[in-house]
PDB file of C-alpha atoms in Angstrom:
ATOM      1  CA  MET A   1     -28.938  17.748  23.418  1.00 39.00           C
ATOM      2  CA  SER A   2     -32.293  19.705  23.341  1.00 36.00           C
ATOM      3  CA  GLN A   3     -32.819  21.448  25.789  1.00 41.00           C
ATOM      4  CA  THR A   4     -30.311  19.880  27.246  1.00 45.00           C
ATOM      5  CA  ASP A   5     -28.679  21.373  24.524  1.00 41.00           C
ATOM      6  CA  ALA A   6     -29.731  24.511  25.165  1.00 46.00           C
ATOM      7  CA  GLY A   7     -28.599  24.292  28.443  1.00 45.00           C
ATOM      8  CA  ALA A   8     -27.840  21.420  31.930  1.00 46.00           C
ATOM      9  CA  HIS A   9     -28.055  22.139  34.734  1.00 40.00           C
ATOM     10  CA  ALA A  10     -27.927  19.951  38.812  1.00 36.00           C
ATOM     11  CA  ALA A  11     -28.856  22.416  41.260  1.00 35.00           C
ATOM     12  CA  PRO A  12     -27.513  25.387  42.434  1.00 40.00           C
ATOM     13  CA  ALA A  13     -25.272  28.096  43.983  1.00 39.00           C
ATOM     14  CA  PRO A  14     -26.645  31.420  45.287  1.00 39.00           C
ATOM     15  CA  GLY A  15     -28.659  32.601  43.500  1.00 39.00           C
ATOM     16  CA  PRO A  16     -31.605  33.302  42.315  1.00 37.00           C
ATOM     17  CA  SER A  17     -28.223  28.198  40.465  1.00 37.00           C
ATOM     18  CA  THR A  18     -25.798  23.294  37.563  1.00 36.00           C
ATOM     19  CA  GLY A  19     -26.254  24.649  37.505  1.00 36.00           C
ATOM     20  CA  ALA A  20     -28.023  25.624  37.647  1.00 36.00           C
ATOM     21  CA  ASP A  21     -31.169  25.798  40.897  1.00 37.00           C
ATOM     22  CA  THR A  22     -31.317  28.444  43.603  1.00 34.00           C
ATOM     23  CA  SER A  23     -32.365  25.305  43.113  1.00 35.00           C
ATOM     24  CA  PRO A  24     -32.649  26.132  38.740  1.00 38.00           C
ATOM     25  CA  ARG A  25     -34.194  24.248  36.838  1.00 36.00           C
ATOM     26  CA  PRO A  26     -32.531  22.553  33.906  1.00 38.00           C
ATOM     27  CA  ASP A  27     -33.447  22.038  30.242  1.00 43.00           C
ATOM     28  CA  GLU A  28     -31.325  21.651  26.914  1.00 44.00           C
ATOM     29  CA  SER A  29     -31.301  24.851  26.973  1.00 51.00           C
ATOM     30  CA  GLY A  30     -30.077  24.298  30.351  1.00 54.00           C
ATOM     31  CA  THR A  31     -30.153  21.234  31.404  1.00 57.00           C
ATOM     32  CA  GLY A  32     -30.768  22.651  34.632  1.00 58.00           C
ATOM     33  CA  GLY A  33     -32.309  26.276  34.929  1.00 55.00           C
ATOM     34  CA  VAL A  34     -32.045  28.391  37.873  1.00 50.00           C
ATOM     35  CA  GLY A  35     -35.421  30.178  39.061  1.00 42.00           C
ATOM     36  CA  THR A  36     -35.618  33.681  40.966  1.00 37.00           C
ATOM     37  CA  ASP A  37     -37.891  32.034  42.674  1.00 39.00           C
ATOM     38  CA  SER A  38     -35.930  29.760  44.356  1.00 38.00           C
ATOM     39  CA  GLU A  39     -34.142  29.708  47.951  1.00 41.00           C
ATOM     40  CA  ASP A  40     -31.314  30.807  48.678  1.00 41.00           C
ATOM     41  CA  THR A  41     -28.349  29.070  49.419  1.00 40.00           C
ATOM     42  CA  LEU A  42     -27.905  27.069  53.429  1.00 48.00           C
ATOM     43  CA  ASP A  43     -27.067  29.495  56.091  1.00 48.00           C
ATOM     44  CA  LEU A  44     -24.142  28.072  57.105  1.00 49.00           C
ATOM     45  CA  ARG A  45     -20.683  28.470  59.242  1.00 53.00           C
ATOM     46  CA  LEU A  46     -17.789  26.997  58.110  1.00 52.00           C
ATOM     47  CA  PRO A  47     -15.460  26.689  61.194  1.00 55.00           C
ATOM     48  CA  ASP A  48     -12.388  29.293  61.381  1.00 58.00           C
ATOM     49  CA  GLU A  49     -10.149  26.494  60.961  1.00 53.00           C
ATOM     50  CA  LEU A  50     -11.548  24.900  57.399  1.00 47.00           C
ATOM     51  CA  LEU A  51     -11.114  28.330  56.316  1.00 49.00           C
ATOM     52  CA  ALA A  52      -7.542  28.892  57.100  1.00 53.00           C
ATOM     53  CA  LEU A  53      -7.045  25.136  55.598  1.00 48.00           C
ATOM     54  CA  PHE A  54      -8.623  25.773  51.999  1.00 45.00           C
ATOM     55  CA  SER A  55      -7.185  29.662  52.297  1.00 50.00           C
ATOM     56  CA  GLU A  56      -3.871  27.847  52.212  1.00 51.00           C
ATOM     57  CA  GLN A  57      -4.902  25.166  49.397  1.00 47.00           C
ATOM     58  CA  ALA A  58      -5.717  27.831  47.892  1.00 44.00           C
ATOM     59  CA  GLU A  59      -2.405  30.270  47.767  1.00 49.00           C
ATOM     60  CA  SER A  60      -0.695  26.867  46.552  1.00 45.00           C
ATOM     61  CA  ASP A  61      -3.108  26.329  43.532  1.00 42.00           C
ATOM     62  CA  GLU A  62      -3.231  29.635  42.339  1.00 43.00           C
ATOM     63  CA  GLN A  63       0.420  30.084  42.086  1.00 45.00           C
ATOM     64  CA  ALA A  64      -0.012  26.402  39.904  1.00 41.00           C
ATOM     65  CA  VAL A  65      -2.477  27.287  37.879  1.00 38.00           C
ATOM     66  CA  ALA A  66      -0.703  30.493  37.142  1.00 41.00           C
ATOM     67  CA  ASP A  67       2.493  28.681  36.282  1.00 42.00           C
ATOM     68  CA  GLY A  68       0.014  27.458  33.849  1.00 40.00           C
ATOM     69  CA  THR A  69       2.050  23.788  36.161  1.00 37.00           C
ATOM     70  CA  ARG A  70      -1.111  21.935  37.117  1.00 37.00           C
ATOM     71  CA  GLY A  71      -4.256  20.154  36.122  1.00 38.00           C
ATOM     72  CA  ARG A  72      -2.803  20.130  32.424  1.00 37.00           C
ATOM     73  CA  PRO A  73      -0.813  17.817  30.428  1.00 35.00           C
ATOM     74  CA  PRO A  74       2.615  19.410  28.533  1.00 35.00           C
ATOM     75  CA  GLY A  75       2.024  20.916  25.277  1.00 35.00           C
ATOM     76  CA  ILE A  76      -1.962  22.093  25.977  1.00 33.00           C
ATOM     77  CA  ALA A  77      -2.023  25.959  26.566  1.00 41.00           C
ATOM     78  CA  LEU A  78      -4.548  27.409  28.341  1.00 43.00           C
ATOM     79  CA  PRO A  79      -7.007  29.856  26.839  1.00 43.00           C
ATOM     80  CA  ALA A  80      -5.710  33.631  27.224  1.00 47.00           C
ATOM     81  CA  PHE A  81      -9.216  34.267  29.665  1.00 46.00           C
ATOM     82  CA  THR A  82      -8.338  32.002  31.648  1.00 43.00           C
ATOM     83  CA  SER A  83      -8.883  32.893  35.103  1.00 42.00           C
ATOM     84  CA  ALA A  84      -6.689  31.813  38.555  1.00 40.00           C
ATOM     85  CA  THR A  85      -9.353  31.756  41.417  1.00 47.00           C
ATOM     86  CA  ALA A  86      -8.592  29.332  43.354  1.00 53.00           C
ATOM     87  CA  ASP A  87     -10.576  30.832  46.375  1.00 69.00           C
ATOM     88  CA  ASP A  88     -13.376  27.822  46.063  1.00 92.00           C
ATOM     89  CA  LEU A  89     -14.325  24.836  48.116  1.00 96.00           C
ATOM     90  CA  LEU A  90     -14.481  22.640  45.043  1.00 97.00           C
ATOM     91  CA  ASP A  91     -10.719  21.745  45.066  1.00 97.00           C
ATOM     92  CA  ASN A  92     -10.274  24.571  42.522  1.00 97.00           C
ATOM     93  CA  VAL A  93     -12.203  24.403  39.503  1.00 97.00           C
ATOM     94  CA  ALA A  94     -10.240  27.285  37.611  1.00 96.00           C
ATOM     95  CA  GLY A  95      -7.022  24.173  37.697  1.00 96.00           C
ATOM     96  CA  TRP A  96      -9.162  21.603  36.735  1.00 97.00           C
ATOM     97  CA  GLY A  97      -7.682  21.510  33.453  1.00 95.00           C
ATOM     98  CA  PRO A  98      -8.320  20.321  30.534  1.00 97.00           C
ATOM     99  CA  ALA A  99     -10.807  17.281  29.067  1.00 97.00           C
ATOM    100  CA  THR A 100     -10.470  15.923  25.753  1.00 97.00           C
ATOM    101  CA  THR A 101     -13.715  14.877  24.662  1.00 97.00           C
ATOM    102  CA  PRO A 102     -15.061  13.463  21.075  1.00 97.00           C
ATOM    103  CA  ALA A 103     -15.893  17.290  20.517  1.00 97.00           C
ATOM    104  CA  GLY A 104     -12.407  18.809  20.999  1.00 97.00           C
ATOM    105  CA  VAL A 105     -10.579  19.630  24.043  1.00 98.00           C
ATOM    106  CA  PHE A 106     -12.443  21.339  26.420  1.00 98.00           C
ATOM    107  CA  HIS A 107     -12.033  23.559  29.569  1.00 97.00           C
ATOM    108  CA  LEU A 108     -14.127  25.100  32.532  1.00 98.00           C
ATOM    109  CA  VAL A 109     -13.270  28.705  33.434  1.00 98.00           C
ATOM    110  CA  PRO A 110     -14.451  30.607  36.056  1.00 98.00           C
ATOM    111  CA  VAL A 111     -16.664  33.731  35.737  1.00 98.00           C
ATOM    112  CA  ARG A 112     -15.354  37.200  34.976  1.00 97.00           C
ATOM    113  CA  ILE A 113     -18.558  39.549  35.416  1.00 98.00           C
ATOM    114  CA  GLU A 114     -16.636  42.395  33.690  1.00 97.00           C
ATOM    115  CA  ARG A 115     -15.147  40.597  30.873  1.00 97.00           C
ATOM    116  CA  ASP A 116     -18.193  37.708  30.269  1.00 98.00           C
ATOM    117  CA  LEU A 117     -21.262  39.613  31.738  1.00 98.00           C
ATOM    118  CA  PRO A 118     -23.161  40.245  28.037  1.00 98.00           C
ATOM    119  CA  LEU A 119     -21.988  36.537  26.014  1.00 98.00           C
ATOM    120  CA  VAL A 120     -23.740  34.851  29.143  1.00 98.00           C
ATOM    121  CA  SER A 121     -26.878  37.516  29.488  1.00 98.00           C
ATOM    122  CA  ARG A 122     -27.398  37.006  25.689  1.00 97.00           C
ATOM    123  CA  TRP A 123     -27.539  32.952  26.151  1.00 97.00           C
ATOM    124  CA  MET A 124     -30.094  34.088  29.237  1.00 97.00           C
ATOM    125  CA  ASN A 125     -32.659  36.165  27.109  1.00 97.00           C
ATOM    126  CA  ASP A 126     -32.639  33.267  24.444  1.00 94.00           C
ATOM    127  CA  PRO A 127     -36.477  31.838  24.915  1.00 92.00           C
ATOM    128  CA  ALA A 128     -34.840  28.011  25.319  1.00 87.00           C
ATOM    129  CA  ALA A 129     -33.313  29.574  28.145  1.00 89.00           C
ATOM    130  CA  ALA A 130     -35.332  31.607  29.937  1.00 90.00           C
ATOM    131  CA  GLU A 131     -38.217  29.343  30.317  1.00 87.00           C
ATOM    132  CA  PHE A 132     -35.668  27.195  32.724  1.00 86.00           C
ATOM    133  CA  TRP A 133     -33.398  29.753  34.255  1.00 90.00           C
ATOM    134  CA  GLU A 134     -35.635  32.788  34.723  1.00 91.00           C
ATOM    135  CA  LEU A 135     -33.092  34.825  34.231  1.00 96.00           C
ATOM    136  CA  ALA A 136     -34.278  36.692  30.724  1.00 97.00           C
ATOM    137  CA  GLY A 137     -34.340  40.789  30.618  1.00 97.00           C
ATOM    138  CA  PRO A 138     -31.429  43.727  31.360  1.00 98.00           C
ATOM    139  CA  HIS A 139     -27.940  42.513  31.887  1.00 97.00           C
ATOM    140  CA  SER A 140     -28.669  43.528  35.614  1.00 98.00           C
ATOM    141  CA  VAL A 141     -30.775  40.426  36.218  1.00 98.00           C
ATOM    142  CA  THR A 142     -27.911  38.421  35.585  1.00 98.00           C
ATOM    143  CA  GLU A 143     -25.300  40.589  37.089  1.00 98.00           C
ATOM    144  CA  GLU A 144     -27.350  40.101  39.503  1.00 98.00           C
ATOM    145  CA  HIS A 145     -27.333  35.924  40.074  1.00 98.00           C
ATOM    146  CA  LEU A 146     -23.403  35.767  38.574  1.00 98.00           C
ATOM    147  CA  ARG A 147     -22.313  37.818  41.543  1.00 97.00           C
ATOM    148  CA  ALA A 148     -24.146  36.180  44.132  1.00 97.00           C
ATOM    149  CA  GLN A 149     -21.758  33.010  43.316  1.00 96.00           C
ATOM    150  CA  CYS A 150     -18.666  35.621  42.587  1.00 96.00           C
ATOM    151  CA  THR A 151     -18.807  37.383  46.132  1.00 95.00           C
ATOM    152  CA  GLY A 152     -19.121  34.018  48.203  1.00 94.00           C
ATOM    153  CA  ASP A 153     -17.756  31.552  50.229  1.00 94.00           C
ATOM    154  CA  GLY A 154     -16.948  29.536  46.795  1.00 96.00           C
ATOM    155  CA  ARG A 155     -19.794  26.803  47.461  1.00 97.00           C
ATOM    156  CA  SER A 156     -21.044  27.541  43.721  1.00 97.00           C
ATOM    157  CA  VAL A 157     -18.548  28.706  40.700  1.00 98.00           C
ATOM    158  CA  PRO A 158     -19.921  30.122  37.278  1.00 98.00           C
ATOM    159  CA  CYS A 159     -18.668  28.980  34.555  1.00 98.00           C
ATOM    160  CA  LEU A 160     -17.990  29.375  30.844  1.00 98.00           C
ATOM    161  CA  GLY A 161     -17.531  26.253  29.607  1.00 98.00           C
ATOM    162  CA  VAL A 162     -14.973  27.243  26.377  1.00 97.00           C
ATOM    163  CA  LEU A 163     -14.522  23.997  23.405  1.00 97.00           C
ATOM    164  CA  ASP A 164     -11.406  24.496  20.674  1.00 97.00           C
ATOM    165  CA  GLY A 165     -10.868  28.151  22.127  1.00 96.00           C
ATOM    166  CA  THR A 166     -14.702  28.762  21.600  1.00 96.00           C
ATOM    167  CA  PRO A 167     -16.802  30.068  24.929  1.00 97.00           C
ATOM    168  CA  MET A 168     -20.079  28.031  24.480  1.00 97.00           C
ATOM    169  CA  SER A 169     -21.477  26.934  27.210  1.00 97.00           C
ATOM    170  CA  TYR A 170     -22.310  28.494  31.196  1.00 97.00           C
ATOM    171  CA  TRP A 171     -21.734  25.697  33.632  1.00 98.00           C
ATOM    172  CA  GLU A 172     -22.391  26.530  37.733  1.00 97.00           C
ATOM    173  CA  ILE A 173     -20.709  23.955  39.795  1.00 98.00           C
ATOM    174  CA  TYR A 174     -21.643  23.536  43.274  1.00 97.00           C
ATOM    175  CA  ARG A 175     -21.492  22.160  46.413  1.00 98.00           C
ATOM    176  CA  ALA A 176     -24.758  19.900  46.559  1.00 98.00           C
ATOM    177  CA  ASP A 177     -23.854  18.838  49.899  1.00 97.00           C
ATOM    178  CA  LEU A 178     -24.325  22.541  51.108  1.00 97.00           C
ATOM    179  CA  ASP A 179     -27.118  24.126  48.664  1.00 96.00           C
ATOM    180  CA  PRO A 180     -31.041  23.805  49.865  1.00 95.00           C
ATOM    181  CA  LEU A 181     -31.317  20.736  47.039  1.00 96.00           C
ATOM    182  CA  ALA A 182     -29.547  19.079  50.328  1.00 97.00           C
ATOM    183  CA  ARG A 183     -32.708  19.292  52.453  1.00 96.00           C
ATOM    184  CA  HIS A 184     -34.776  17.310  49.691  1.00 96.00           C
ATOM    185  CA  TYR A 185     -32.412  13.599  49.165  1.00 96.00           C
ATOM    186  CA  PRO A 186     -30.056  12.004  51.313  1.00 96.00           C
ATOM    187  CA  ALA A 187     -26.939  14.558  50.465  1.00 97.00           C
ATOM    188  CA  ARG A 188     -23.499  12.688  51.078  1.00 97.00           C
ATOM    189  CA  PRO A 189     -20.288  15.018  52.084  1.00 97.00           C
ATOM    190  CA  HIS A 190     -19.046  16.845  49.144  1.00 98.00           C
ATOM    191  CA  ASP A 191     -21.684  15.857  46.689  1.00 98.00           C
ATOM    192  CA  THR A 192     -20.786  17.931  43.777  1.00 98.00           C
ATOM    193  CA  GLY A 193     -23.899  19.384  41.443  1.00 98.00           C
ATOM    194  CA  ILE A 194     -23.414  20.910  37.909  1.00 96.00           C
ATOM    195  CA  HIS A 195     -25.942  23.072  36.278  1.00 95.00           C
ATOM    196  CA  LEU A 196     -25.805  23.456  32.106  1.00 94.00           C
ATOM    197  CA  LEU A 197     -26.593  26.188  29.409  1.00 93.00           C
ATOM    198  CA  ILE A 198     -25.611  25.595  26.096  1.00 93.00           C
ATOM    199  CA  GLY A 199     -25.020  28.804  24.948  1.00 93.00           C
ATOM    200  CA  SER A 200     -25.739  28.692  20.481  1.00 87.00           C
ATOM    201  CA  VAL A 201     -28.389  27.173  19.453  1.00 89.00           C
ATOM    202  CA  ALA A 202     -26.092  25.048  17.143  1.00 89.00           C
ATOM    203  CA  ASP A 203     -24.327  22.941  19.472  1.00 91.00           C
ATOM    204  CA  ARG A 204     -27.855  21.677  20.180  1.00 89.00           C
ATOM    205  CA  GLY A 205     -29.404  19.082  19.870  1.00 87.00           C
ATOM    206  CA  ARG A 206     -26.680  16.637  18.667  1.00 89.00           C
ATOM    207  CA  GLY A 207     -25.891  15.307  21.347  1.00 93.00           C
ATOM    208  CA  LEU A 208     -22.529  17.318  22.660  1.00 95.00           C
ATOM    209  CA  GLY A 209     -24.573  18.131  25.922  1.00 95.00           C
ATOM    210  CA  SER A 210     -24.301  14.722  26.732  1.00 97.00           C
ATOM    211  CA  THR A 211     -20.461  14.504  25.299  1.00 97.00           C
ATOM    212  CA  LEU A 212     -19.542  17.749  27.473  1.00 98.00           C
ATOM    213  CA  LEU A 213     -21.705  16.406  30.657  1.00 98.00           C
ATOM    214  CA  ARG A 214     -19.411  13.246  31.198  1.00 98.00           C
ATOM    215  CA  ALA A 215     -16.844  14.892  30.577  1.00 98.00           C
ATOM    216  CA  VAL A 216     -17.365  17.611  33.566  1.00 98.00           C
ATOM    217  CA  ALA A 217     -19.055  14.572  36.149  1.00 98.00           C
ATOM    218  CA  ASP A 218     -15.801  12.722  35.572  1.00 97.00           C
ATOM    219  CA  LEU A 219     -13.937  16.102  36.184  1.00 98.00           C
ATOM    220  CA  ALA A 220     -14.729  16.656  39.509  1.00 98.00           C
ATOM    221  CA  LEU A 221     -14.878  13.277  40.279  1.00 98.00           C
ATOM    222  CA  ASP A 222     -10.901  13.294  39.135  1.00 97.00           C
ATOM    223  CA  LYS A 223      -9.758  16.202  41.162  1.00 97.00           C
ATOM    224  CA  ARG A 224     -11.986  16.293  44.164  1.00 98.00           C
ATOM    225  CA  PRO A 225     -11.445  12.916  45.845  1.00 97.00           C
ATOM    226  CA  PHE A 226     -13.828  13.627  48.833  1.00 97.00           C
ATOM    227  CA  CYS A 227     -16.741  13.646  46.255  1.00 98.00           C
ATOM    228  CA  ALA A 228     -18.370  10.086  45.221  1.00 97.00           C
ATOM    229  CA  ARG A 229     -20.888  11.483  43.369  1.00 98.00           C
ATOM    230  CA  VAL A 230     -21.874  14.342  40.961  1.00 98.00           C
ATOM    231  CA  ILE A 231     -25.865  15.282  41.414  1.00 98.00           C
ATOM    232  CA  ALA A 232     -28.176  17.063  38.675  1.00 97.00           C
ATOM    233  CA  GLU A 233     -31.639  17.828  39.338  1.00 95.00           C
ATOM    234  CA  PRO A 234     -33.539  18.984  36.030  1.00 90.00           C
ATOM    235  CA  ASP A 235     -36.576  19.744  35.624  1.00 88.00           C
ATOM    236  CA  LEU A 236     -39.092  16.223  35.129  1.00 90.00           C
ATOM    237  CA  ARG A 237     -41.290  17.900  32.400  1.00 85.00           C
ATOM    238  CA  ASN A 238     -37.409  18.643  30.408  1.00 84.00           C
ATOM    239  CA  THR A 239     -37.181  15.187  28.720  1.00 87.00           C
ATOM    240  CA  PRO A 240     -34.383  16.103  26.271  1.00 85.00           C
ATOM    241  CA  SER A 241     -32.587  17.359  29.364  1.00 86.00           C
ATOM    242  CA  VAL A 242     -33.321  14.033  31.618  1.00 93.00           C
ATOM    243  CA  ALA A 243     -32.147  11.707  28.656  1.00 93.00           C
ATOM    244  CA  ALA A 244     -28.693  13.574  27.843  1.00 94.00           C
ATOM    245  CA  PHE A 245     -27.929  13.160  31.627  1.00 96.00           C
ATOM    246  CA  LEU A 246     -28.729   8.811  31.046  1.00 97.00           C
ATOM    247  CA  ASN A 247     -26.628   9.537  27.705  1.00 96.00           C
ATOM    248  CA  ALA A 248     -23.402  10.829  30.349  1.00 97.00           C
ATOM    249  CA  GLY A 249     -23.545   8.355  32.847  1.00 97.00           C
ATOM    250  CA  PHE A 250     -26.166   9.149  35.103  1.00 98.00           C
ATOM    251  CA  ARG A 251     -28.708   7.454  36.692  1.00 97.00           C
ATOM    252  CA  PHE A 252     -32.196   8.331  37.597  1.00 97.00           C
ATOM    253  CA  SER A 253     -32.609   8.621  40.877  1.00 97.00           C
ATOM    254  CA  ALA A 254     -36.190   9.500  42.387  1.00 96.00           C
ATOM    255  CA  GLU A 255     -38.113  12.308  41.600  1.00 96.00           C
ATOM    256  CA  VAL A 256     -37.353  15.154  43.850  1.00 96.00           C
ATOM    257  CA  ASP A 257     -39.507  18.228  44.988  1.00 95.00           C
ATOM    258  CA  LEU A 258     -38.185  21.414  44.728  1.00 94.00           C
ATOM    259  CA  PRO A 259     -39.468  25.061  45.388  1.00 92.00           C
ATOM    260  CA  ALA A 260     -39.681  25.744  41.806  1.00 89.00           C
ATOM    261  CA  LYS A 261     -40.479  21.849  40.312  1.00 90.00           C
ATOM    262  CA  ARG A 262     -40.508  18.649  39.743  1.00 93.00           C
ATOM    263  CA  ALA A 263     -37.510  17.371  38.653  1.00 95.00           C
ATOM    264  CA  ALA A 264     -35.042  14.556  38.138  1.00 96.00           C
ATOM    265  CA  LEU A 265     -32.822  13.331  40.753  1.00 98.00           C
ATOM    266  CA  MET A 266     -29.696  12.260  38.938  1.00 98.00           C
ATOM    267  CA  VAL A 267     -26.395  11.046  39.809  1.00 98.00           C
ATOM    268  CA  ARG A 268     -23.257   9.549  38.392  1.00 98.00           C
ATOM    269  CA  ASP A 269     -21.319   7.430  40.930  1.00 97.00           C
ATOM    270  CA  ARG A 270     -18.092   7.247  41.011  1.00 96.00           C
ATOM    271  CA  ALA A 271     -18.028   3.292  41.664  1.00 93.00           C
ATOM    272  CA  LEU A 272     -20.176   2.903  38.008  1.00 92.00           C
ATOM    273  CA  ARG A 273     -18.363   5.448  36.133  1.00 92.00           C
ATOM    274  CA  HIS A 274     -16.498   2.988  34.083  1.00 90.00           C
ATOM    275  CA  LEU A 275     -19.867   1.310  33.783  1.00 91.00           C
ATOM    276  CA  LEU A 276     -22.298   3.877  32.477  1.00 85.00           C
TER     277      LEU A 276
END
């Protein structure tokens, strides 16, 4: 996808976030980008009972991921760098398992800053990505953005996109209903947002962004039973990014004015997923 090929995303998470989206902006280099001038995530206090429930489920899911038994069909080995992180509010992104796509077998692998920072920072310094994500500069700029999510309450999970064993994209999977984006559209409980940045120039402009956006949106709908919609908010001026979402089965819902951009609100509905 043009800039979606460079990156795609929807509204994100903490951050500066697909992402993302604090509301990042997209492009194909990031079908969604995150600006440092965006607002932070909503200051919500989750009930202790709910947090305890998530913790209990997380322990069970983490063991399943560690055993290699959750979210993947027999015979498909997870990449050696897969994280077993399960403490998120997104039904354990680490355990979503692989998606088989026309481009190959795809995994979302939660970011580990000590391992992944140099790669993600290099991608963010690509001019096509920098225009929309606004995270160019020394490693510390990207690190601050990633750490805000990695040390948060799990409402946004930064991930590497791994295609046939090779990291090739950056994603932010986040709770759009708990994000500042929710102030700008009629959010529903468990709406899931995505941001995407295609890392390599060689992977952009050939439809790969649309393929992966469809795969990740469908993963979210498959693995999050209470989620009825996947949301994205690319910059309205970023026509390649908007086109990538449309090709991925999203529909254009509305134009929304966000703090850092005028965005196209893109929606992939569970009820329409087999029609679009």
